Coordinates of C-alpha atoms in Angstrom, one line a residue:
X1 CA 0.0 0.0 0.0
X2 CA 1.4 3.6 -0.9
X3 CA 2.1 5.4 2.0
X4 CA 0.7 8.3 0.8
X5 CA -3.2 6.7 1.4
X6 CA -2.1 6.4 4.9
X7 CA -2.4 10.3 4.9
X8 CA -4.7 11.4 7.7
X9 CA -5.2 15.1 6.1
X10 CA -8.2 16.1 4.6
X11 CA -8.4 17.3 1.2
X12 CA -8.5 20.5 1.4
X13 CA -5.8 20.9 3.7
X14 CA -4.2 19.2 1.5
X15 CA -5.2 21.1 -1.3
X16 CA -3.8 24.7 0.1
X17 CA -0.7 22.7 1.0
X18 CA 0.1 21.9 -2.6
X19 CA -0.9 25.4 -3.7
X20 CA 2.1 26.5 -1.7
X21 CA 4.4 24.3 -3.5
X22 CA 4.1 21.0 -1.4
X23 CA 4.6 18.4 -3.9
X24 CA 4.1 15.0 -1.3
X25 CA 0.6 16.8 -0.2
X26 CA -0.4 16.9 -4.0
X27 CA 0.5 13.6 -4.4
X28 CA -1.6 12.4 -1.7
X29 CA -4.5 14.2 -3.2
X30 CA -3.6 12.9 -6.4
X31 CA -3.5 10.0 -5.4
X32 CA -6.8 9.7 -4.0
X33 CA -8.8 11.2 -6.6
X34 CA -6.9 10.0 -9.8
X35 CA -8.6 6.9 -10.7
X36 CA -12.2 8.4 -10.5
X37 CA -11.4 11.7 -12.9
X38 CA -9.7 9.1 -15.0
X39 CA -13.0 6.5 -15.1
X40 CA -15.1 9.6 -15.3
X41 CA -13.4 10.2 -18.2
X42 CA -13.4 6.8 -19.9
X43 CA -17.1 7.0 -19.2
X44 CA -18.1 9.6 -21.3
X45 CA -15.4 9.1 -24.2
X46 CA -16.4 6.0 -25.5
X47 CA -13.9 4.3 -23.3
X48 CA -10.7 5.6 -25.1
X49 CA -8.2 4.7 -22.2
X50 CA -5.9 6.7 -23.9
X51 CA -7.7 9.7 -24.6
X52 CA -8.9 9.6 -21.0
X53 CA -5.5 9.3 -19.6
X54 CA -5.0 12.7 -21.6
X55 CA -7.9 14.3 -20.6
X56 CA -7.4 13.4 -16.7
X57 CA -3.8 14.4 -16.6
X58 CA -5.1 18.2 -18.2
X59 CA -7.3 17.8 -15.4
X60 CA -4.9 17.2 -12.8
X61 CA -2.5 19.9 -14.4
X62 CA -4.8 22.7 -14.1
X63 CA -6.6 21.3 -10.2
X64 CA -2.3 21.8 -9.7
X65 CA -2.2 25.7 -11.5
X66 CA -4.9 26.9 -9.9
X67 CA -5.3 25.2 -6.6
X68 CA -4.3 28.8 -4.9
X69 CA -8.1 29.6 -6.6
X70 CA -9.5 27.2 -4.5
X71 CA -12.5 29.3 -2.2
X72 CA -13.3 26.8 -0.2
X73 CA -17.1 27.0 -0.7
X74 CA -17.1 23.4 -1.8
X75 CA -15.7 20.3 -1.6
X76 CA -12.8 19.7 -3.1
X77 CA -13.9 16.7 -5.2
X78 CA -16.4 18.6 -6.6
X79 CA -14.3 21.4 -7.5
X80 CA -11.9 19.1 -9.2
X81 CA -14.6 17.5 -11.0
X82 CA -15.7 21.0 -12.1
X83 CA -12.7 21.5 -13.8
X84 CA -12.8 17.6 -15.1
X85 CA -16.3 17.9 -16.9
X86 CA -15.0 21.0 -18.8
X87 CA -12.1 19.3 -19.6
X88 CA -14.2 16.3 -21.2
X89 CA -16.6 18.8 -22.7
X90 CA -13.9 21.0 -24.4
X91 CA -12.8 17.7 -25.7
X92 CA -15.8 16.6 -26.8
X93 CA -16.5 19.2 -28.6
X94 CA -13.0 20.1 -30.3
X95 CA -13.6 16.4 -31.6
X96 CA -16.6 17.3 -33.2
X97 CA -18.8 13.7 -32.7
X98 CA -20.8 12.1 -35.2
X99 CA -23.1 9.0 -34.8
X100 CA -21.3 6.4 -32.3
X101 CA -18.8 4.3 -34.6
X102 CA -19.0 0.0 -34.1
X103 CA -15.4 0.4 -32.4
X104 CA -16.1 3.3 -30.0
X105 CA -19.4 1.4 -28.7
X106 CA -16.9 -2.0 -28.3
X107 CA -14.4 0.6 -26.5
X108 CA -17.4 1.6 -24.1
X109 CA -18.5 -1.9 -23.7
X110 CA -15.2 -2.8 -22.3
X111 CA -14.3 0.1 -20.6
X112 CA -17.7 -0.3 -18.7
X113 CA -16.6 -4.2 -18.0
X114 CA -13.3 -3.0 -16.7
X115 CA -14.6 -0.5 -14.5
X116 CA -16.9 -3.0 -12.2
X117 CA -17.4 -6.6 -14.0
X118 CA -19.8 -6.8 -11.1
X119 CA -21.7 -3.2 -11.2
X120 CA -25.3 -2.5 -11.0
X121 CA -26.0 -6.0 -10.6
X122 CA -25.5 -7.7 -13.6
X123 CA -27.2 -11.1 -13.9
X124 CA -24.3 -13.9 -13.6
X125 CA -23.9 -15.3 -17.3
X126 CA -24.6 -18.7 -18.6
X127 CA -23.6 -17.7 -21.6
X128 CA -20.2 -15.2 -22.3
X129 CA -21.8 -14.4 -25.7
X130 CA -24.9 -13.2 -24.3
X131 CA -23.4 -11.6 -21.1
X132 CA -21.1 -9.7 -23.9
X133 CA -24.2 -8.8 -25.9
X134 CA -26.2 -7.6 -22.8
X135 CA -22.7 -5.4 -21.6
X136 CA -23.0 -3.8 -25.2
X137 CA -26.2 -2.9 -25.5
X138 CA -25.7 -1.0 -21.8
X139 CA -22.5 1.0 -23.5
X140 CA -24.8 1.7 -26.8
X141 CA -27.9 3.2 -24.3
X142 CA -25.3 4.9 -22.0
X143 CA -23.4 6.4 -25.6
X144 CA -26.8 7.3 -27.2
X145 CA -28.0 9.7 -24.1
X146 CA -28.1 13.4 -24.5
X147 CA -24.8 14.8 -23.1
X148 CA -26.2 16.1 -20.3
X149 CA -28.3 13.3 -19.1
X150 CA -25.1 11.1 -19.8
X151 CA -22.7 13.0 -17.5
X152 CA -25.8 13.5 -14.7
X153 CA -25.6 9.9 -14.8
X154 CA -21.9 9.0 -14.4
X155 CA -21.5 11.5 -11.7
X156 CA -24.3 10.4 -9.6
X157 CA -24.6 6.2 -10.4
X158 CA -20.6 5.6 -11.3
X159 CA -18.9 8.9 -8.8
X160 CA -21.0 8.9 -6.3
X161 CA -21.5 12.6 -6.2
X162 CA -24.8 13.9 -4.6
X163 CA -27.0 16.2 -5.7
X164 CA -26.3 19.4 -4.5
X165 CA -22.2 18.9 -5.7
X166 CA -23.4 17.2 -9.4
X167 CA -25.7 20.8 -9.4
X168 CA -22.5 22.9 -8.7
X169 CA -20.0 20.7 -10.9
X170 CA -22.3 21.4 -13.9
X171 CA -23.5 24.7 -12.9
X172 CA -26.9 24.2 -12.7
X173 CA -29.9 23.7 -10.1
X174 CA -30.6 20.5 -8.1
X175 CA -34.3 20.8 -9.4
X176 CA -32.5 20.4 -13.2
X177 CA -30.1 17.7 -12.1
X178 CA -33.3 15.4 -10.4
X179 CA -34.5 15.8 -14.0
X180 CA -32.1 15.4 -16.5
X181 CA -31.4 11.8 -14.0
X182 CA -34.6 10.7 -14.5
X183 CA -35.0 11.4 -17.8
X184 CA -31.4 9.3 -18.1
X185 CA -32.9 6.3 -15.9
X186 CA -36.0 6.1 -17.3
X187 CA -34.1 6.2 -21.1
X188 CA -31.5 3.7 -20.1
X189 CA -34.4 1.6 -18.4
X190 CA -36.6 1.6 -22.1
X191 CA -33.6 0.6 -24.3
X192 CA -32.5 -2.4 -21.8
X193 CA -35.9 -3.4 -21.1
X194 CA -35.3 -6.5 -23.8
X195 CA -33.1 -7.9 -21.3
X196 CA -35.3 -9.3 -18.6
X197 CA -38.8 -9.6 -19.4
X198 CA -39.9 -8.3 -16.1
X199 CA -37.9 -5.5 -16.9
X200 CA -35.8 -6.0 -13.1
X201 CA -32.6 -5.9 -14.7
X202 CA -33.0 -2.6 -16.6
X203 CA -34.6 -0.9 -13.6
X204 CA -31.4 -2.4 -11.5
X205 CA -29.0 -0.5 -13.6
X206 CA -31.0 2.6 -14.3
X207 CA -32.3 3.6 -10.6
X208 CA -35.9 3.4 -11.5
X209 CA -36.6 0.6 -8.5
X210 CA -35.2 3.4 -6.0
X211 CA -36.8 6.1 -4.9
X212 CA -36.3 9.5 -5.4
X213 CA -34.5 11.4 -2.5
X214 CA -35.2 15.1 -0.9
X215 CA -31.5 16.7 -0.8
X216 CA -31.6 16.2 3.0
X217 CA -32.3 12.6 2.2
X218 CA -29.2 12.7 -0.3
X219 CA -27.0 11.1 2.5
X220 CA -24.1 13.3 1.2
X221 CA -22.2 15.8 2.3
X222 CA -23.3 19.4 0.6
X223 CA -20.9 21.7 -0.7

């Protein structure tokens, strides 16, 4: 284990530390955040590992130029995730998409496998060729959401992030992120339905069994 986990300071001490040039306090911080910016990333680029790693190291490079900016009025995962989704965005659009090509889909079919072969409770397979087909079709409905009910998604059912910090890392209203989630769960529930006739494997992935929270009820910490 790097020692640098074992780090009892918070993240926003550690933060201010790096912002006045201590390298071994961004590292920790680093360290700690890394691999979610980077599957963030890999998430919502069609699972190019390479183009995430780019994407996430920009990330990290401008969290490290600008950490002095740092108010303190939020968490500093959501800050950093602030900068991340931008990041992706400007990305995004620089690359100008057009309809999802056969090999980005199989890119965000494995990336998706890589991530969590065991997430949102996919059914154990009998079959590898219909367990590959059913991983698929999720990274075709995940790729064919509108952008913005695609990245509500990933922050809130792959990060973690609540509410209240997915409204201030897209800089938008709780009342618009509730929505543009369930617009993205109900979506993702309608394309996957084929996959269970009762429908319980769609609603698994997409949220729809659970209900919907008040932001007291959110369980997370607001910014």
């Amino acid at each position: 284990m790097s020692t640098t986990s074992q780090d009892p300071r918070d993240d926003r001490t550690l933060l201010r530390a790096g912002a006045a040039g201590d390298e071994q306090a961004f590292a920790v911080l680093f360290e700690r955040h890394f691999a979610a910016t980077f599957h963030y990333a890999l998430s919502m680029l069609d699972g190019d590992d390479a183009l995430a790693q780019d994407v996430a190291q920009a990330t990290w490079i401008k969290v490290w130029q600008h950490a002095a900016s740092f108010r303190g009025d939020a968490q500093v995962r959501t800050w950093i995730f602030t900068i991340l989704t931008r990041q992706v965005a400007d990305d995004r659009r620089r690359r100008r998409p057009v309809a999802v090509a056969d090999e980005e889909l199989q890119r965000a079919h494995d990336a998706l496998r890589r991530r969590d072969p065991g997430a949102h409770a996919a059914p154990a397979a009998e079959d590898d060729a219909a367990t590959a087909q059913l991983w698929a079709a999720v990274a075709v409905a995940l790729a064919e959401l509108p952008w913005r009910q695609r990245e509500t998604f990933v922050l809130r059912e792959f990060e973690g992030l609540g509410y209240a910090e997915i409204a201030t890392v897209l800089g938008t209203s709780v009342t618009v992120v509730r929505g543009q989630l369930h617009r993205a769960r109900r979506a993702l529930a309608y394309r996957l339905r084929a996959w269970r006739p009762d429908g319980s494997f769609a609603e698994s992935l997409a949220g729809t069994s659970a209900p919907e929270l008040d932001d007291d009820e959110d369980g997370r910490e607001s910014p």
